[in-house]
Every structure is written in structure tokens, then in C-alpha cells.
Amino acid sequence: MLANFLIGLREGLEAALVVGILIAYVVKIKRHDVLKRIWLGVGLAILVSLSLGAILTFGTYGLSFEAQEAIGGSLSIVATIFVTWMVFWMLRTSKNLKHHLQHDVDQHLVGAGWGLVLVAFLAVGREGIETALFIWAAVQATGSTTLPLVGAALGIVVAVVLGWLINRGLVRINLAKFFAWSGAFLIVVAAGVLSYGVHDLQEAGILPGLHNLAFDVSAAVPPDSWYGTLLKGTVNFSPATTWLEATAWVLYIVPTMIIFLRAVARKTPAPQTSTSDSSTARSTPQGAR
């Protein structure tokens, strides 16, 4: 529930901010007539995202166990790729997101502005499809349905409220820090989803080593205990992990986290020189320099 709440909150907040920017811009340039186009694009994006979630949930019924595991494992790996790309994309474009969206609006305001349907659909649909795919993969990994979906729904609701408050100027949060911290946590979650996807492919017979365990701590961390459930639900920790799962987890999280943390550090502004230091430097005699 916690991990999916964060996924819903992060993705929902991105979508809410995008919609807020689009609406604020067209209102500013006095094109109230195209607001319905934006909401149409948003509605279509939500519909496509929900349809994808339904297809992923009910589309595998009737298939053999091996086929279900093969599809689930493949989609878990795809979800990991999507979320990794999303984390780095948001880190790179967060500062220029507003200008990028305004440029897209200007290009599609010709005539009745029907092009804005596509702008809103693509902007929100990207977040929605990523959310549907990653939440589905997380639900598959934990083996539970209700609590993960409740967590994701709560995250999206909180994100919509926060987005509205931010766009109204009633709440101010440090979005750079929020996306940095949530991005780091999502990388950990994505590593667990990747590991689970590898396990599914092993059960499908596509990858070898299903019974070659790197460790088995089921006695110390029972899967049905509260702490076993917590670890499984947040970071997809499996008490019995194969060598291939462990290798995939390490090979993903170590370089990805290092690159991400370095990118965050580069975006962190350097501390400014204090006023007292600057005034001292200016008052220093020329010959003493």
C-alpha cells in the first residue's frame, strides 16, 4: 500500500501539475474556448490508462501458468524500464517543463485548438500508462490486490488535491526535493519489480536457475509475517531469492542509483557567498590583494 501510494502520488502530481500549467496558460492568453479541448484530452488519457489496467488484469485469464508467468515477467521488466526513464526524464526537464508545455500549446492553438486534445492526451497519458503498468507489476509482485490499489487510489487523490492547491498558490512545496527523494525510492521499488520479473521468467522456463538460491531467510523473515509483508510490499523483498534474481537486482540498482544521485547533486545549487564575506572582499585595499 505504501509503495503504490507513493507511485500514485508522484505520477498523479506530475499529471496534475501538467494540467494546471496548460489551463493556466490558455486562461492567461484569454483562450477560454479551448479549455474543453484540454479536458477532453485528459479524459481520453484517463480512459486509456484504465483500459490498459483492465486488459493487464483480466487479459491473462484462461492462459496456462507458464504463459501467465512469461507475460507477467516481461511486463515487469518493461515497467522497470518505463519507471527508470520517467524518473530521469522528470529530473532533467522539471525546470523547463512549463516552457516546454507552453511551446506545445502555442503550436496547437491554430483555429479551434483541436490540437490541444493531443497535447493534453500525450502529457497526461504518459503518466497514466506508466502508472497503470507499474502498479500492475507491483500488485503482481506482492500477490495482493486490494491494499495496493487502495494505496494507489489514495496517492492519486492526494496528488490531485495538492496539484490544485499548488496551482492556486495556496501551498508551496519544494518540488525538486520531492521528485529527488521519491525518485530514489522508486528506483529501489523498480529494482524489486525487476527481480520479481526475472523470477516469473524463471518459473515460465524461459530463464534458468529457478532452484539455485543465493539465500533463503524464510525462517528469519516469514513471508506471512507483518515485517515480511512490509518488506515485500515496499521493496519487493523475497526471503528466498535465486542467484539470477539477486544478480539482476544488484546490476540494476547500483549503477542506476549512482547515476541518479550524481544527477541530483549536479542540479543542487552551490551555496552562495555570504554578504559579510562579499563586503569584506570589496573593502579590502587594492594593494593587499
PDB file of C-alpha atoms in Angstrom:
ATOM      1  CA  MET A   1       0.000   0.000   0.000  1.00  0.00           C
ATOM      2  CA  LEU A   2       2.838   2.441   0.882  1.00  0.00           C
ATOM      3  CA  ALA A   3       4.815   1.837  -2.300  1.00  0.00           C
ATOM      4  CA  ASN A   4       1.742   2.144  -4.517  1.00  0.00           C
ATOM      5  CA  PHE A   5       0.613   5.247  -2.605  1.00  0.00           C
ATOM      6  CA  LEU A   6       3.947   6.870  -3.499  1.00  0.00           C
ATOM      7  CA  ILE A   7       3.638   5.788  -7.129  1.00  0.00           C
ATOM      8  CA  GLY A   8       0.119   7.234  -7.348  1.00  0.00           C
ATOM      9  CA  LEU A   9       1.187  10.407  -5.547  1.00  0.00           C
ATOM     10  CA  ARG A  10       4.236  11.061  -7.704  1.00  0.00           C
ATOM     11  CA  GLU A  11       2.661  10.241 -11.061  1.00  0.00           C
ATOM     12  CA  GLY A  12      -0.602  11.935 -10.126  1.00  0.00           C
ATOM     13  CA  LEU A  13       1.191  15.089  -9.014  1.00  0.00           C
ATOM     14  CA  GLU A  14       3.118  15.237 -12.284  1.00  0.00           C
ATOM     15  CA  ALA A  15      -0.124  14.924 -14.247  1.00  0.00           C
ATOM     16  CA  ALA A  16      -1.907  17.465 -12.028  1.00  0.00           C
ATOM     17  CA  LEU A  17       0.905  19.997 -12.471  1.00  0.00           C
ATOM     18  CA  VAL A  18       0.862  19.479 -16.246  1.00  0.00           C
ATOM     19  CA  VAL A  19      -2.902  20.037 -16.447  1.00  0.00           C
ATOM     20  CA  GLY A  20      -2.600  23.083 -14.188  1.00  0.00           C
ATOM     21  CA  ILE A  21       0.091  24.608 -16.400  1.00  0.00           C
ATOM     22  CA  LEU A  22      -1.938  24.015 -19.568  1.00  0.00           C
ATOM     23  CA  ILE A  23      -5.111  25.526 -18.113  1.00  0.00           C
ATOM     24  CA  ALA A  24      -3.320  28.498 -16.538  1.00  0.00           C
ATOM     25  CA  TYR A  25      -1.597  29.316 -19.838  1.00  0.00           C
ATOM     26  CA  VAL A  26      -4.688  29.246 -22.055  1.00  0.00           C
ATOM     27  CA  VAL A  27      -6.585  31.327 -19.479  1.00  0.00           C
ATOM     28  CA  LYS A  28      -3.704  33.821 -19.398  1.00  0.00           C
ATOM     29  CA  ILE A  29      -3.810  34.276 -23.174  1.00  0.00           C
ATOM     30  CA  LYS A  30      -7.625  34.538 -22.992  1.00  0.00           C
ATOM     31  CA  ARG A  31      -8.420  31.378 -24.967  1.00  0.00           C
ATOM     32  CA  HIS A  32     -11.127  30.068 -22.660  1.00  0.00           C
ATOM     33  CA  ASP A  33     -12.775  28.462 -25.696  1.00  0.00           C
ATOM     34  CA  VAL A  34     -10.132  25.708 -25.816  1.00  0.00           C
ATOM     35  CA  LEU A  35     -10.447  24.604 -22.183  1.00  0.00           C
ATOM     36  CA  LYS A  36     -12.896  21.874 -23.220  1.00  0.00           C
ATOM     37  CA  ARG A  37     -10.262  20.540 -25.631  1.00  0.00           C
ATOM     38  CA  ILE A  38      -7.773  20.155 -22.771  1.00  0.00           C
ATOM     39  CA  TRP A  39     -10.280  18.356 -20.565  1.00  0.00           C
ATOM     40  CA  LEU A  40     -11.225  16.076 -23.478  1.00  0.00           C
ATOM     41  CA  GLY A  41      -7.571  15.085 -23.888  1.00  0.00           C
ATOM     42  CA  VAL A  42      -7.265  14.495 -20.130  1.00  0.00           C
ATOM     43  CA  GLY A  43     -10.409  12.344 -20.129  1.00  0.00           C
ATOM     44  CA  LEU A  44      -9.188  10.241 -23.055  1.00  0.00           C
ATOM     45  CA  ALA A  45      -5.822   9.729 -21.327  1.00  0.00           C
ATOM     46  CA  ILE A  46      -7.541   8.523 -18.143  1.00  0.00           C
ATOM     47  CA  LEU A  47      -9.772   6.194 -20.167  1.00  0.00           C
ATOM     48  CA  VAL A  48      -6.807   4.657 -21.996  1.00  0.00           C
ATOM     49  CA  SER A  49      -4.897   4.188 -18.711  1.00  0.00           C
ATOM     50  CA  LEU A  50      -7.855   2.475 -17.026  1.00  0.00           C
ATOM     51  CA  SER A  51      -8.402   0.300 -20.104  1.00  0.00           C
ATOM     52  CA  LEU A  52      -4.750  -0.767 -20.031  1.00  0.00           C
ATOM     53  CA  GLY A  53      -5.074  -1.685 -16.360  1.00  0.00           C
ATOM     54  CA  ALA A  54      -8.196  -3.757 -17.114  1.00  0.00           C
ATOM     55  CA  ILE A  55      -6.507  -5.536 -20.023  1.00  0.00           C
ATOM     56  CA  LEU A  56      -3.464  -6.371 -17.916  1.00  0.00           C
ATOM     57  CA  THR A  57      -5.665  -7.604 -15.056  1.00  0.00           C
ATOM     58  CA  PHE A  58      -8.230  -9.685 -16.945  1.00  0.00           C
ATOM     59  CA  GLY A  59      -6.477 -10.389 -20.252  1.00  0.00           C
ATOM     60  CA  THR A  60      -4.380 -13.286 -18.945  1.00  0.00           C
ATOM     61  CA  TYR A  61      -7.313 -15.360 -17.641  1.00  0.00           C
ATOM     62  CA  GLY A  62      -7.533 -18.737 -19.373  1.00  0.00           C
ATOM     63  CA  LEU A  63      -3.830 -18.874 -20.236  1.00  0.00           C
ATOM     64  CA  SER A  64      -1.526 -21.588 -18.949  1.00  0.00           C
ATOM     65  CA  PHE A  65       0.574 -20.966 -15.844  1.00  0.00           C
ATOM     66  CA  GLU A  66       3.768 -20.713 -17.922  1.00  0.00           C
ATOM     67  CA  ALA A  67       2.175 -18.210 -20.318  1.00  0.00           C
ATOM     68  CA  GLN A  68       0.913 -16.059 -17.430  1.00  0.00           C
ATOM     69  CA  GLU A  69       4.365 -16.064 -15.827  1.00  0.00           C
ATOM     70  CA  ALA A  70       6.041 -15.220 -19.141  1.00  0.00           C
ATOM     71  CA  ILE A  71       3.703 -12.261 -19.743  1.00  0.00           C
ATOM     72  CA  GLY A  72       3.953 -11.085 -16.140  1.00  0.00           C
ATOM     73  CA  GLY A  73       7.750 -11.287 -16.106  1.00  0.00           C
ATOM     74  CA  SER A  74       8.107  -9.482 -19.430  1.00  0.00           C
ATOM     75  CA  LEU A  75       5.742  -6.681 -18.399  1.00  0.00           C
ATOM     76  CA  SER A  76       7.543  -6.306 -15.050  1.00  0.00           C
ATOM     77  CA  ILE A  77      10.791  -5.685 -16.929  1.00  0.00           C
ATOM     78  CA  VAL A  78       9.011  -3.223 -19.252  1.00  0.00           C
ATOM     79  CA  ALA A  79       7.557  -1.449 -16.197  1.00  0.00           C
ATOM     80  CA  THR A  80      11.045  -1.140 -14.702  1.00  0.00           C
ATOM     81  CA  ILE A  81      12.339   0.434 -17.921  1.00  0.00           C
ATOM     82  CA  PHE A  82       9.408   2.878 -18.091  1.00  0.00           C
ATOM     83  CA  VAL A  83       9.729   3.990 -14.470  1.00  0.00           C
ATOM     84  CA  THR A  84      13.519   4.407 -14.732  1.00  0.00           C
ATOM     85  CA  TRP A  85      13.081   6.559 -17.832  1.00  0.00           C
ATOM     86  CA  MET A  86      10.332   8.575 -16.104  1.00  0.00           C
ATOM     87  CA  VAL A  87      12.466   9.253 -13.018  1.00  0.00           C
ATOM     88  CA  PHE A  88      15.385  10.587 -15.071  1.00  0.00           C
ATOM     89  CA  TRP A  89      13.136  12.449 -17.544  1.00  0.00           C
ATOM     90  CA  MET A  90      11.406  14.334 -14.744  1.00  0.00           C
ATOM     91  CA  LEU A  91      14.728  15.139 -13.097  1.00  0.00           C
ATOM     92  CA  ARG A  92      16.076  16.520 -16.367  1.00  0.00           C
ATOM     93  CA  THR A  93      13.016  18.502 -17.559  1.00  0.00           C
ATOM     94  CA  SER A  94      11.397  19.631 -14.311  1.00  0.00           C
ATOM     95  CA  LYS A  95      12.822  23.156 -14.567  1.00  0.00           C
ATOM     96  CA  ASN A  96      11.808  23.630 -18.223  1.00  0.00           C
ATOM     97  CA  LEU A  97       8.501  21.750 -18.091  1.00  0.00           C
ATOM     98  CA  LYS A  98       6.409  24.927 -18.043  1.00  0.00           C
ATOM     99  CA  HIS A  99       8.109  26.480 -21.089  1.00  0.00           C
ATOM    100  CA  HIS A 100       8.011  23.158 -22.950  1.00  0.00           C
ATOM    101  CA  LEU A 101       4.246  22.822 -22.430  1.00  0.00           C
ATOM    102  CA  GLN A 102       3.584  26.443 -23.336  1.00  0.00           C
ATOM    103  CA  HIS A 103       5.506  25.946 -26.584  1.00  0.00           C
ATOM    104  CA  ASP A 104       3.357  22.901 -27.395  1.00  0.00           C
ATOM    105  CA  VAL A 105       0.186  24.893 -26.676  1.00  0.00           C
ATOM    106  CA  ASP A 106       1.287  27.730 -28.970  1.00  0.00           C
ATOM    107  CA  GLN A 107       1.899  25.257 -31.798  1.00  0.00           C
ATOM    108  CA  HIS A 108      -1.560  23.676 -31.467  1.00  0.00           C
ATOM    109  CA  LEU A 109      -3.704  26.784 -30.942  1.00  0.00           C
ATOM    110  CA  VAL A 110      -4.424  27.161 -34.649  1.00  0.00           C
ATOM    111  CA  GLY A 111      -8.113  27.511 -35.420  1.00  0.00           C
ATOM    112  CA  ALA A 112     -10.418  25.893 -32.891  1.00  0.00           C
ATOM    113  CA  GLY A 113      -7.469  24.451 -30.989  1.00  0.00           C
ATOM    114  CA  TRP A 114      -8.297  20.766 -31.509  1.00  0.00           C
ATOM    115  CA  GLY A 115      -4.575  20.046 -31.399  1.00  0.00           C
ATOM    116  CA  LEU A 116      -4.713  20.691 -27.666  1.00  0.00           C
ATOM    117  CA  VAL A 117      -6.614  17.433 -27.271  1.00  0.00           C
ATOM    118  CA  LEU A 118      -3.460  15.656 -28.448  1.00  0.00           C
ATOM    119  CA  VAL A 119      -1.193  17.794 -26.233  1.00  0.00           C
ATOM    120  CA  ALA A 120      -3.228  17.054 -23.107  1.00  0.00           C
ATOM    121  CA  PHE A 121      -3.669  13.397 -24.058  1.00  0.00           C
ATOM    122  CA  LEU A 122       0.062  12.808 -24.549  1.00  0.00           C
ATOM    123  CA  ALA A 123       1.103  14.794 -21.471  1.00  0.00           C
ATOM    124  CA  VAL A 124      -1.313  13.054 -19.103  1.00  0.00           C
ATOM    125  CA  GLY A 125      -1.432   9.720 -20.925  1.00  0.00           C
ATOM    126  CA  ARG A 126       2.309   9.188 -20.489  1.00  0.00           C
ATOM    127  CA  GLU A 127       1.922   9.430 -16.728  1.00  0.00           C
ATOM    128  CA  GLY A 128      -1.246   7.344 -16.706  1.00  0.00           C
ATOM    129  CA  ILE A 129       0.144   4.485 -18.781  1.00  0.00           C
ATOM    130  CA  GLU A 130       3.331   4.360 -16.708  1.00  0.00           C
ATOM    131  CA  THR A 131       1.246   4.353 -13.525  1.00  0.00           C
ATOM    132  CA  ALA A 132      -1.058   1.564 -14.737  1.00  0.00           C
ATOM    133  CA  LEU A 133       1.837  -0.610 -15.867  1.00  0.00           C
ATOM    134  CA  PHE A 134       3.964  -0.118 -12.753  1.00  0.00           C
ATOM    135  CA  ILE A 135       1.081  -0.540 -10.298  1.00  0.00           C
ATOM    136  CA  TRP A 136       0.036  -3.725 -12.091  1.00  0.00           C
ATOM    137  CA  ALA A 137       3.599  -5.054 -11.842  1.00  0.00           C
ATOM    138  CA  ALA A 138       3.755  -4.110  -8.144  1.00  0.00           C
ATOM    139  CA  VAL A 139       0.405  -5.807  -7.479  1.00  0.00           C
ATOM    140  CA  GLN A 140       1.615  -8.954  -9.226  1.00  0.00           C
ATOM    141  CA  ALA A 141       4.819  -8.941  -7.191  1.00  0.00           C
ATOM    142  CA  THR A 142       3.070  -8.666  -3.825  1.00  0.00           C
ATOM    143  CA  GLY A 143       0.310 -11.144  -4.660  1.00  0.00           C
ATOM    144  CA  SER A 144      -2.286  -8.804  -3.146  1.00  0.00           C
ATOM    145  CA  THR A 145      -4.887  -6.714  -4.958  1.00  0.00           C
ATOM    146  CA  THR A 146      -6.971  -4.625  -2.574  1.00  0.00           C
ATOM    147  CA  LEU A 147      -4.398  -2.737  -0.481  1.00  0.00           C
ATOM    148  CA  PRO A 148      -2.054  -1.857  -3.383  1.00  0.00           C
ATOM    149  CA  LEU A 149      -4.982  -0.478  -5.389  1.00  0.00           C
ATOM    150  CA  VAL A 150      -6.301   1.427  -2.366  1.00  0.00           C
ATOM    151  CA  GLY A 151      -2.832   2.890  -1.810  1.00  0.00           C
ATOM    152  CA  ALA A 152      -2.519   3.945  -5.447  1.00  0.00           C
ATOM    153  CA  ALA A 153      -6.015   5.498  -5.443  1.00  0.00           C
ATOM    154  CA  LEU A 154      -5.264   7.440  -2.251  1.00  0.00           C
ATOM    155  CA  GLY A 155      -1.988   8.667  -3.754  1.00  0.00           C
ATOM    156  CA  ILE A 156      -3.757   9.917  -6.872  1.00  0.00           C
ATOM    157  CA  VAL A 157      -6.452  11.671  -4.820  1.00  0.00           C
ATOM    158  CA  VAL A 158      -3.846  13.398  -2.630  1.00  0.00           C
ATOM    159  CA  ALA A 159      -1.908  14.349  -5.783  1.00  0.00           C
ATOM    160  CA  VAL A 160      -4.977  15.968  -7.378  1.00  0.00           C
ATOM    161  CA  VAL A 161      -5.668  17.979  -4.208  1.00  0.00           C
ATOM    162  CA  LEU A 162      -2.009  19.015  -3.903  1.00  0.00           C
ATOM    163  CA  GLY A 163      -1.858  19.945  -7.585  1.00  0.00           C
ATOM    164  CA  TRP A 164      -4.939  22.145  -7.229  1.00  0.00           C
ATOM    165  CA  LEU A 165      -3.562  23.838  -4.099  1.00  0.00           C
ATOM    166  CA  ILE A 166      -0.159  24.423  -5.735  1.00  0.00           C
ATOM    167  CA  ASN A 167      -1.659  25.868  -8.911  1.00  0.00           C
ATOM    168  CA  ARG A 168      -3.854  28.134  -6.776  1.00  0.00           C
ATOM    169  CA  GLY A 169      -0.798  29.332  -4.884  1.00  0.00           C
ATOM    170  CA  LEU A 170      -2.215  28.109  -1.570  1.00  0.00           C
ATOM    171  CA  VAL A 171       0.549  25.565  -0.936  1.00  0.00           C
ATOM    172  CA  ARG A 172       4.245  25.714  -1.722  1.00  0.00           C
ATOM    173  CA  ILE A 173       6.441  22.631  -1.663  1.00  0.00           C
ATOM    174  CA  ASN A 174       9.980  22.054  -2.871  1.00  0.00           C
ATOM    175  CA  LEU A 175       9.173  20.014  -5.978  1.00  0.00           C
ATOM    176  CA  ALA A 176      12.862  19.420  -6.751  1.00  0.00           C
ATOM    177  CA  LYS A 177      13.400  17.711  -3.388  1.00  0.00           C
ATOM    178  CA  PHE A 178      10.107  15.825  -3.656  1.00  0.00           C
ATOM    179  CA  PHE A 179      10.943  14.358  -7.052  1.00  0.00           C
ATOM    180  CA  ALA A 180      14.530  13.624  -5.951  1.00  0.00           C
ATOM    181  CA  TRP A 181      13.536  11.690  -2.809  1.00  0.00           C
ATOM    182  CA  SER A 182      10.585   9.921  -4.449  1.00  0.00           C
ATOM    183  CA  GLY A 183      12.756   9.117  -7.463  1.00  0.00           C
ATOM    184  CA  ALA A 184      15.355   7.420  -5.271  1.00  0.00           C
ATOM    185  CA  PHE A 185      12.669   5.361  -3.549  1.00  0.00           C
ATOM    186  CA  LEU A 186      11.078   4.389  -6.861  1.00  0.00           C
ATOM    187  CA  ILE A 187      14.449   3.134  -8.113  1.00  0.00           C
ATOM    188  CA  VAL A 188      14.545   0.774  -5.116  1.00  0.00           C
ATOM    189  CA  VAL A 189      10.959  -0.342  -5.843  1.00  0.00           C
ATOM    190  CA  ALA A 190      11.785  -0.785  -9.539  1.00  0.00           C
ATOM    191  CA  ALA A 191      14.754  -2.989  -8.628  1.00  0.00           C
ATOM    192  CA  GLY A 192      12.377  -5.248  -6.707  1.00  0.00           C
ATOM    193  CA  VAL A 193       9.919  -5.335  -9.616  1.00  0.00           C
ATOM    194  CA  LEU A 194      12.783  -6.262 -11.968  1.00  0.00           C
ATOM    195  CA  SER A 195      13.873  -9.048  -9.627  1.00  0.00           C
ATOM    196  CA  TYR A 196      10.309 -10.345  -9.463  1.00  0.00           C
ATOM    197  CA  GLY A 197      10.070 -10.219 -13.257  1.00  0.00           C
ATOM    198  CA  VAL A 198      13.206 -12.348 -13.534  1.00  0.00           C
ATOM    199  CA  HIS A 199      11.654 -14.845 -11.091  1.00  0.00           C
ATOM    200  CA  ASP A 200       8.491 -15.019 -13.224  1.00  0.00           C
ATOM    201  CA  LEU A 201      10.561 -15.758 -16.328  1.00  0.00           C
ATOM    202  CA  GLN A 202      12.363 -18.472 -14.384  1.00  0.00           C
ATOM    203  CA  GLU A 203       9.037 -20.035 -13.415  1.00  0.00           C
ATOM    204  CA  ALA A 204       7.956 -19.850 -17.055  1.00  0.00           C
ATOM    205  CA  GLY A 205      11.054 -21.852 -18.014  1.00  0.00           C
ATOM    206  CA  ILE A 206      12.474 -19.011 -20.118  1.00  0.00           C
ATOM    207  CA  LEU A 207      15.370 -18.260 -17.758  1.00  0.00           C
ATOM    208  CA  PRO A 208      17.352 -20.944 -15.879  1.00  0.00           C
ATOM    209  CA  GLY A 209      18.270 -21.260 -12.196  1.00  0.00           C
ATOM    210  CA  LEU A 210      14.848 -21.389 -10.527  1.00  0.00           C
ATOM    211  CA  HIS A 211      16.113 -23.642  -7.730  1.00  0.00           C
ATOM    212  CA  ASN A 212      19.598 -22.131  -7.382  1.00  0.00           C
ATOM    213  CA  LEU A 213      19.101 -19.911  -4.336  1.00  0.00           C
ATOM    214  CA  ALA A 214      21.520 -17.154  -3.367  1.00  0.00           C
ATOM    215  CA  PHE A 215      19.947 -17.096   0.106  1.00  0.00           C
ATOM    216  CA  ASP A 216      16.852 -18.297   1.927  1.00  0.00           C
ATOM    217  CA  VAL A 217      15.936 -16.390   5.096  1.00  0.00           C
ATOM    218  CA  SER A 218      12.329 -17.569   5.233  1.00  0.00           C
ATOM    219  CA  ALA A 219      12.845 -18.804   8.787  1.00  0.00           C
ATOM    220  CA  ALA A 220      14.010 -15.366   9.966  1.00  0.00           C
ATOM    221  CA  VAL A 221      11.666 -13.373   7.701  1.00  0.00           C
ATOM    222  CA  PRO A 222       8.494 -15.448   7.215  1.00  0.00           C
ATOM    223  CA  PRO A 223       6.609 -14.242   4.104  1.00  0.00           C
ATOM    224  CA  ASP A 224       3.320 -14.140   6.047  1.00  0.00           C
ATOM    225  CA  SER A 225       4.725 -12.111   8.985  1.00  0.00           C
ATOM    226  CA  TRP A 226       3.975  -8.384   9.291  1.00  0.00           C
ATOM    227  CA  TYR A 227       7.594  -7.425   8.605  1.00  0.00           C
ATOM    228  CA  GLY A 228       7.850  -9.910   5.734  1.00  0.00           C
ATOM    229  CA  THR A 229       4.706  -8.406   4.239  1.00  0.00           C
ATOM    230  CA  LEU A 230       6.076  -4.887   4.779  1.00  0.00           C
ATOM    231  CA  LEU A 231       9.352  -5.694   3.015  1.00  0.00           C
ATOM    232  CA  LYS A 232       7.530  -7.424   0.183  1.00  0.00           C
ATOM    233  CA  GLY A 233       5.047  -4.588  -0.265  1.00  0.00           C
ATOM    234  CA  THR A 234       7.559  -1.735  -0.169  1.00  0.00           C
ATOM    235  CA  VAL A 235      10.730  -3.007  -1.859  1.00  0.00           C
ATOM    236  CA  ASN A 236       9.541  -6.419  -3.173  1.00  0.00           C
ATOM    237  CA  PHE A 237      11.985  -8.294  -0.948  1.00  0.00           C
ATOM    238  CA  SER A 238      11.770 -12.056  -1.336  1.00  0.00           C
ATOM    239  CA  PRO A 239      13.111 -14.211   1.549  1.00  0.00           C
ATOM    240  CA  ALA A 240      14.063 -16.945  -0.950  1.00  0.00           C
ATOM    241  CA  THR A 241      15.988 -15.284  -3.799  1.00  0.00           C
ATOM    242  CA  THR A 242      17.718 -17.027  -6.693  1.00  0.00           C
ATOM    243  CA  TRP A 243      21.191 -16.104  -7.888  1.00  0.00           C
ATOM    244  CA  LEU A 244      19.786 -14.679 -11.119  1.00  0.00           C
ATOM    245  CA  GLU A 245      17.274 -12.505  -9.232  1.00  0.00           C
ATOM    246  CA  ALA A 246      19.966 -11.194  -6.886  1.00  0.00           C
ATOM    247  CA  THR A 247      22.335 -10.512  -9.792  1.00  0.00           C
ATOM    248  CA  ALA A 248      19.665  -8.605 -11.733  1.00  0.00           C
ATOM    249  CA  TRP A 249      18.804  -6.566  -8.620  1.00  0.00           C
ATOM    250  CA  VAL A 250      22.445  -5.578  -7.964  1.00  0.00           C
ATOM    251  CA  LEU A 251      23.274  -4.877 -11.622  1.00  0.00           C
ATOM    252  CA  TYR A 252      20.265  -2.563 -11.847  1.00  0.00           C
ATOM    253  CA  ILE A 253      20.238  -0.683  -8.569  1.00  0.00           C
ATOM    254  CA  VAL A 254      23.965   0.027  -8.132  1.00  0.00           C
ATOM    255  CA  PRO A 255      24.673   1.884 -11.419  1.00  0.00           C
ATOM    256  CA  THR A 256      21.166   3.395 -11.633  1.00  0.00           C
ATOM    257  CA  MET A 257      21.273   4.820  -8.116  1.00  0.00           C
ATOM    258  CA  ILE A 258      24.822   6.160  -8.570  1.00  0.00           C
ATOM    259  CA  ILE A 259      23.886   7.918 -11.836  1.00  0.00           C
ATOM    260  CA  PHE A 260      20.682   9.294 -10.285  1.00  0.00           C
ATOM    261  CA  LEU A 261      22.389  10.638  -7.150  1.00  0.00           C
ATOM    262  CA  ARG A 262      25.113  12.269  -9.256  1.00  0.00           C
ATOM    263  CA  ALA A 263      22.465  13.898 -11.445  1.00  0.00           C
ATOM    264  CA  VAL A 264      20.668  15.195  -8.337  1.00  0.00           C
ATOM    265  CA  ALA A 265      23.963  16.543  -6.960  1.00  0.00           C
ATOM    266  CA  ARG A 266      24.686  18.384 -10.218  1.00  0.00           C
ATOM    267  CA  LYS A 267      21.266  20.044 -10.075  1.00  0.00           C
ATOM    268  CA  THR A 268      21.732  21.156  -6.450  1.00  0.00           C
ATOM    269  CA  PRO A 269      22.783  24.851  -6.476  1.00  0.00           C
ATOM    270  CA  ALA A 270      26.104  25.705  -4.867  1.00  0.00           C
ATOM    271  CA  PRO A 271      25.939  27.700  -1.617  1.00  0.00           C
ATOM    272  CA  GLN A 272      26.151  31.426  -2.216  1.00  0.00           C
ATOM    273  CA  THR A 273      28.838  33.606  -0.644  1.00  0.00           C
ATOM    274  CA  SER A 274      27.570  35.387   2.445  1.00  0.00           C
ATOM    275  CA  THR A 275      27.002  39.139   2.389  1.00  0.00           C
ATOM    276  CA  SER A 276      29.591  39.726   5.072  1.00  0.00           C
ATOM    277  CA  ASP A 277      32.251  37.870   3.078  1.00  0.00           C
ATOM    278  CA  SER A 278      31.396  39.839  -0.058  1.00  0.00           C
ATOM    279  CA  SER A 279      31.524  43.182   1.744  1.00  0.00           C
ATOM    280  CA  THR A 280      34.868  42.278   3.335  1.00  0.00           C
ATOM    281  CA  ALA A 281      36.298  41.406  -0.050  1.00  0.00           C
ATOM    282  CA  ARG A 282      35.095  44.694  -1.529  1.00  0.00           C
ATOM    283  CA  SER A 283      36.583  46.725   1.340  1.00  0.00           C
ATOM    284  CA  THR A 284      39.991  45.050   1.068  1.00  0.00           C
ATOM    285  CA  PRO A 285      42.619  47.588  -0.099  1.00  0.00           C
ATOM    286  CA  GLN A 286      43.922  47.090  -3.628  1.00  0.00           C
ATOM    287  CA  GLY A 287      47.472  46.501  -2.503  1.00  0.00           C
ATOM    288  CA  ALA A 288      46.506  43.811  -0.002  1.00  0.00           C
ATOM    289  CA  ARG A 289      45.089  41.570  -2.755  1.00  0.00           C
TER     290      ARG A 289
END
